[in-house]
Amino acid sequence: MERTLSIIKPDGVGRGIIGEIIKRLESSNIKIIAIKMLKMTKKQAQGFYAVHKERPFFDNVTDFMASGPVVVIVLEAENVITKYRKLMGATNYKEAEEGTIRKDFATDIEKNIVHGSDSQESASFEISYFFNSFEIV
Ligand code: GDP
């Protein structure tokens, strides 16, 4: 069993598609083992995306992630990191496959609805960024 962190970003929450995304997770046999809504400060968003701090889009992406509420979710399944990234689709929604969350809903490379960890190392950093052990059931 593997775990990953999913975030429904401010555009996904704002557009009222939390339920749609959760439905896609559950119907793919991905188990939700922790979930909450929160609003990050700019500093918290910068800490979350610290790996990207030298990238030109860092300021925009962290402004966006702090612009409204997000839903953070811990997912568990076999190979869930790869499985969930397939459900999300490519970072750039224009390159995402048909039927993926980003292809269906994203409007911009920076407003791309969802986040998913890209490795076991980033999953454990990202899960512990938002959840303590009592919140993961
Ligand atoms: P993800 O794992 O698919 O979310 O992509 P990354 O972790 O590489 O990047 C984090 C977020 O930064 C992405 O979801 C995008 O919103 C944004 N991003 C990534 N690459 C680019 C880029 O080349 N240009 C812009 N403007 N934003 C980007």
XYZ file of C-alpha atoms and ligand atoms in Angstrom:
165
model
C 0.000 0.000 0.000
C 1.200 3.466 -0.878
C 0.025 6.928 0.209
C -0.078 10.252 -1.579
C -1.291 13.787 -0.943
C -4.030 15.266 -3.081
C -5.031 18.910 -2.948
C -8.184 20.308 -4.507
C -6.811 23.765 -5.322
C -8.714 27.080 -4.848
C -10.130 26.928 -8.402
C -11.539 23.425 -7.827
C -13.126 24.452 -4.521
C -14.415 27.735 -5.990
C -16.033 25.996 -8.940
C -17.906 23.536 -6.762
C -16.286 20.333 -7.997
C -15.038 18.880 -4.698
C -17.709 16.166 -4.941
C -16.878 15.381 -8.566
C -13.191 14.878 -7.724
C -13.942 12.734 -4.679
C -16.326 10.642 -6.786
C -13.530 9.986 -9.303
C -11.170 8.936 -6.496
C -13.664 6.599 -4.874
C -14.755 5.029 -8.129
C -11.094 4.259 -8.900
C -10.830 2.273 -5.657
C -8.600 4.871 -4.054
C -9.217 5.091 -0.310
C -9.476 8.440 1.494
C -7.696 8.115 4.855
C -7.615 11.822 5.873
C -9.366 14.956 4.629
C -9.787 18.612 5.645
C -10.362 22.095 4.278
C -7.982 24.940 5.076
C -6.714 28.236 3.702
C -2.943 28.626 3.437
C -1.075 31.842 4.094
C 1.414 32.931 1.423
C 4.218 31.702 3.727
C 2.602 28.283 4.105
C 2.165 28.011 0.325
C 5.840 28.965 -0.142
C 6.825 26.239 2.346
C 4.700 23.685 0.537
C 6.184 24.531 -2.877
C 9.738 25.146 -1.544
C 11.187 22.748 -4.174
C 10.066 25.245 -6.821
C 11.457 28.370 -5.147
C 13.894 29.152 -7.960
C 11.284 28.679 -10.717
C 9.809 31.705 -12.524
C 6.241 30.664 -11.667
C 6.912 30.326 -7.903
C 5.409 33.678 -6.925
C 2.239 33.245 -9.022
C 1.657 29.658 -7.951
C 2.072 30.437 -4.242
C -0.217 33.514 -4.548
C -2.793 31.282 -6.187
C -2.529 28.495 -3.592
C -3.055 31.088 -0.822
C -5.946 32.803 -2.637
C -8.761 30.671 -1.224
C -9.667 27.478 0.585
C -8.229 24.144 -0.500
C -9.172 20.572 0.385
C -6.219 18.414 1.390
C -6.687 14.653 1.194
C -4.472 11.677 1.980
C -5.059 8.807 -0.427
C -4.122 5.167 -0.034
C -4.017 2.377 -2.628
C -1.507 0.211 -4.443
C 0.703 2.427 -6.658
C -1.483 5.379 -5.731
C 1.128 8.013 -6.646
C 1.114 6.937 -10.297
C -2.563 6.012 -10.291
C -3.688 9.408 -8.980
C -1.329 11.332 -11.291
C -2.987 9.482 -14.187
C -6.420 10.556 -12.951
C -5.169 14.172 -12.665
C -3.617 14.408 -16.129
C -0.558 16.390 -17.264
C 0.491 19.576 -15.446
C -0.348 21.524 -18.587
C -4.066 20.827 -19.131
C -3.610 21.284 -22.880
C -1.446 18.157 -22.878
C -3.669 16.165 -20.514
C -5.397 12.999 -21.764
C -9.148 12.889 -22.362
C -11.145 12.031 -19.267
C -8.567 13.323 -16.777
C -9.481 15.886 -14.119
C -7.217 18.566 -15.614
C -8.427 17.969 -19.175
C -12.031 18.228 -18.028
C -11.736 21.219 -15.690
C -8.398 23.121 -15.764
C -8.323 26.555 -17.368
C -4.653 27.514 -17.034
C -1.320 25.772 -16.306
C -1.344 27.495 -12.906
C -5.053 27.004 -12.262
C -5.088 23.284 -12.800
C -7.625 22.169 -10.156
C -5.609 19.510 -8.334
C -2.216 18.656 -6.908
C -0.738 15.183 -6.420
C 2.626 14.171 -4.962
C 5.140 13.014 -7.586
C 7.260 10.549 -5.548
C 7.244 8.651 -2.259
C 9.682 11.189 -0.838
C 7.496 14.178 -1.728
C 4.367 12.311 -0.552
C 5.767 11.832 2.933
C 6.914 15.483 3.142
C 3.577 16.756 1.831
C 1.380 14.506 4.014
C 3.233 15.552 7.157
C 3.024 19.217 6.063
C -0.750 19.111 6.637
C -1.587 16.128 8.867
C -0.410 14.674 12.156
C -0.619 10.947 12.849
C -3.946 11.260 14.756
C -5.651 12.739 11.701
C -4.806 9.830 9.396
C -7.276 7.011 9.935
P 2.302 19.029 -10.766
O 2.986 18.012 -9.899
O 1.731 18.447 -12.043
O 1.294 19.863 -10.015
O 3.434 20.041 -11.261
P 4.723 20.644 -10.504
O 4.840 20.117 -9.089
O 5.887 20.511 -11.416
O 4.385 22.208 -10.429
C 3.562 22.731 -9.411
C 2.553 23.657 -10.038
O 3.239 24.790 -10.591
C 1.783 23.055 -11.221
O 0.623 22.351 -10.831
C 1.443 24.269 -12.034
O 0.269 24.908 -11.531
C 2.634 25.177 -11.824
N 3.595 25.008 -12.928
C 4.396 23.943 -13.189
N 5.143 24.135 -14.283
C 4.811 25.372 -14.743
C 5.247 26.169 -15.856
O 6.107 25.764 -16.656
N 4.680 27.397 -15.983
C 3.745 27.880 -15.114
N 3.240 29.087 -15.324
N 3.317 27.163 -14.048
C 3.830 25.932 -13.877
